[in-house]
Short mmCIF file of C-alpha atoms in Angstrom, two decimals:
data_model
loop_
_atom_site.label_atom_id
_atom_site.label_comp_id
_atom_site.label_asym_id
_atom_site.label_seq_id
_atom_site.Cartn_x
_atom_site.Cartn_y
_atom_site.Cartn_z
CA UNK L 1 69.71 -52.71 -11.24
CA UNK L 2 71.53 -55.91 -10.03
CA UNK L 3 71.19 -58.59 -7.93
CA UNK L 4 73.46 -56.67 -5.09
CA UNK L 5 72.24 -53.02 -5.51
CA UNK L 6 68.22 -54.84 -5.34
CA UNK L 7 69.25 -56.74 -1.99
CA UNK L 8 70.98 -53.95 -0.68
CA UNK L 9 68.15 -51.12 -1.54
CA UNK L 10 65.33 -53.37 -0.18
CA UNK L 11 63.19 -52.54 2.59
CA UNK L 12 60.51 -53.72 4.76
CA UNK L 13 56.72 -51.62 5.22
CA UNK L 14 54.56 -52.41 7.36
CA UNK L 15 53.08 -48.93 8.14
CA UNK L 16 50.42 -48.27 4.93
CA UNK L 17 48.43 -45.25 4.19
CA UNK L 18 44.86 -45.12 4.01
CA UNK L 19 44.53 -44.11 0.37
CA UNK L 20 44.03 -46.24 -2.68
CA UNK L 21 46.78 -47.74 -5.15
CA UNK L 22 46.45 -46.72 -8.71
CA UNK L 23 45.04 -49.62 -10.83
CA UNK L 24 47.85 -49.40 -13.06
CA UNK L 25 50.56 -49.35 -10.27
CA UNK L 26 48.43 -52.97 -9.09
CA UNK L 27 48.78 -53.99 -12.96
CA UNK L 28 52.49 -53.12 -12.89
CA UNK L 29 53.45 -54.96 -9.43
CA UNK L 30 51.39 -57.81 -10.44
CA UNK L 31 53.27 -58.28 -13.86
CA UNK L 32 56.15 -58.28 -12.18
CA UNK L 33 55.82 -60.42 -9.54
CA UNK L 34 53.91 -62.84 -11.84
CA UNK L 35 57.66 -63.87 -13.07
CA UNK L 36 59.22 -63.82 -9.58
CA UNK L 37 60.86 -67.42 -8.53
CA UNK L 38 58.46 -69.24 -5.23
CA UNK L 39 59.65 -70.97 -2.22
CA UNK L 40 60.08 -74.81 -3.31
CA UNK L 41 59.44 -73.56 -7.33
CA UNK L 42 55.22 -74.25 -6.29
CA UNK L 43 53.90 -71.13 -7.51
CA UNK L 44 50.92 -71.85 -5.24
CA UNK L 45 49.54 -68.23 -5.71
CA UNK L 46 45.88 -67.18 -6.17
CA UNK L 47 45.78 -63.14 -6.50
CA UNK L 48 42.79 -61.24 -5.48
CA UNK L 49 42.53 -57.58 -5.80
CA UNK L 50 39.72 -55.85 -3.62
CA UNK L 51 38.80 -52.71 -3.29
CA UNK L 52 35.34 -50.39 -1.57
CA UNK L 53 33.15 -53.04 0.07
CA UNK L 54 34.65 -56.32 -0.48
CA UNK L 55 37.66 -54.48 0.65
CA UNK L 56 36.37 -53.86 3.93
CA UNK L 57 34.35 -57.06 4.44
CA UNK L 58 37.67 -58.68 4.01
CA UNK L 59 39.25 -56.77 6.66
CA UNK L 60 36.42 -57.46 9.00
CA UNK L 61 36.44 -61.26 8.85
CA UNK L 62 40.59 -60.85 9.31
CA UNK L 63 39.80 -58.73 12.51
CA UNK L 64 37.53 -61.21 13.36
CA UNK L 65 40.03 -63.90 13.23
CA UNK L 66 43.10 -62.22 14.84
CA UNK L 67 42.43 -62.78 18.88
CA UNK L 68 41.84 -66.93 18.02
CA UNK L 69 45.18 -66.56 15.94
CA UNK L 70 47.70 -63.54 16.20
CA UNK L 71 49.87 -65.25 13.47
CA UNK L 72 47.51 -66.61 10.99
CA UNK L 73 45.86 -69.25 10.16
CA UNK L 74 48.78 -71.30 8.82
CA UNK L 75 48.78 -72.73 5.09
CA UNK L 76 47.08 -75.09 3.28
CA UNK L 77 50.63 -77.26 2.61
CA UNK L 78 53.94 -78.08 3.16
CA UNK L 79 56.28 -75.94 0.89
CA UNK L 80 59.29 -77.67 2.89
CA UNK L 81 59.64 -81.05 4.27
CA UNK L 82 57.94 -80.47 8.11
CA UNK L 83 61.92 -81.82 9.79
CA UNK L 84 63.82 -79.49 7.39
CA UNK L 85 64.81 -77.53 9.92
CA UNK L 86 66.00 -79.89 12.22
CA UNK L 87 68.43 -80.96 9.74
CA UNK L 88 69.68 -77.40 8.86
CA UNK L 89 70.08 -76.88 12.31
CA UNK L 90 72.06 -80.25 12.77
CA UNK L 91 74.21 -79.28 9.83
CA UNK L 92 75.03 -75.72 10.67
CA UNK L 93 75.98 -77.30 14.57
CA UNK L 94 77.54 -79.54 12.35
CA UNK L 95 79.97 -76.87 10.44
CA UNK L 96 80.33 -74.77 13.96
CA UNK L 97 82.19 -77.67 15.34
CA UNK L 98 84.64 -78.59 11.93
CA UNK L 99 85.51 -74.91 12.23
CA UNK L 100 86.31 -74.67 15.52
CA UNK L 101 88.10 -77.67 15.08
CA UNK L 102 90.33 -76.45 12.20
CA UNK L 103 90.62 -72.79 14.16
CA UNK L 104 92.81 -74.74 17.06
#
């Protein structure tokens, strides 16, 4: 597969089933996305796998947690500079305005 045919077969799930992931399907995605690039080249992961009772202890602090903060908790760092945006927003005003310029 290339770069295109990955974008363009992608999808988005966020509608799971209640049954568990074979440990060597976990090993598998985990390889895989051991060697996958990270916003701002970081690689700021930690990987837990739970399953049974930590599973569900996990879930319950999460549920715990979601009224006080529907989006999460936030993360522990910057991976951008905090006014990125601003600028990208400036520039891409910016480049609306040369265009139009150029298009009269």
């Amino acid at each position: 597969m290339n770069v295109v045919e990955a974008i363009e077969t992608r999808m988005s799930c966020r509608a799971f089933r209640n049954t568990p992931v074979p440990e060597a399907t976990v090993n598998a995605i985990l390889e895989t996305a051991r060697r996958s690039p990270s916003g701002g080249n970081l690689q700021p992961w930690h990987v837990h796998v739970l399953t049974d009772a930590p599973l569900a202890d996990f879930l319950a602090i999460i549920r715990s947690k979601l009224p006080d903060s529907p989006r999460g908790e936030g993360s522990e760092y910057d991976i951008y500079p905090p006014n990125l945006w601003n600028h990208t927003a400036h520039g891409a005003s910016s480049a609306a305005r040369i265009s139009t310029r150029r298009s009269t």
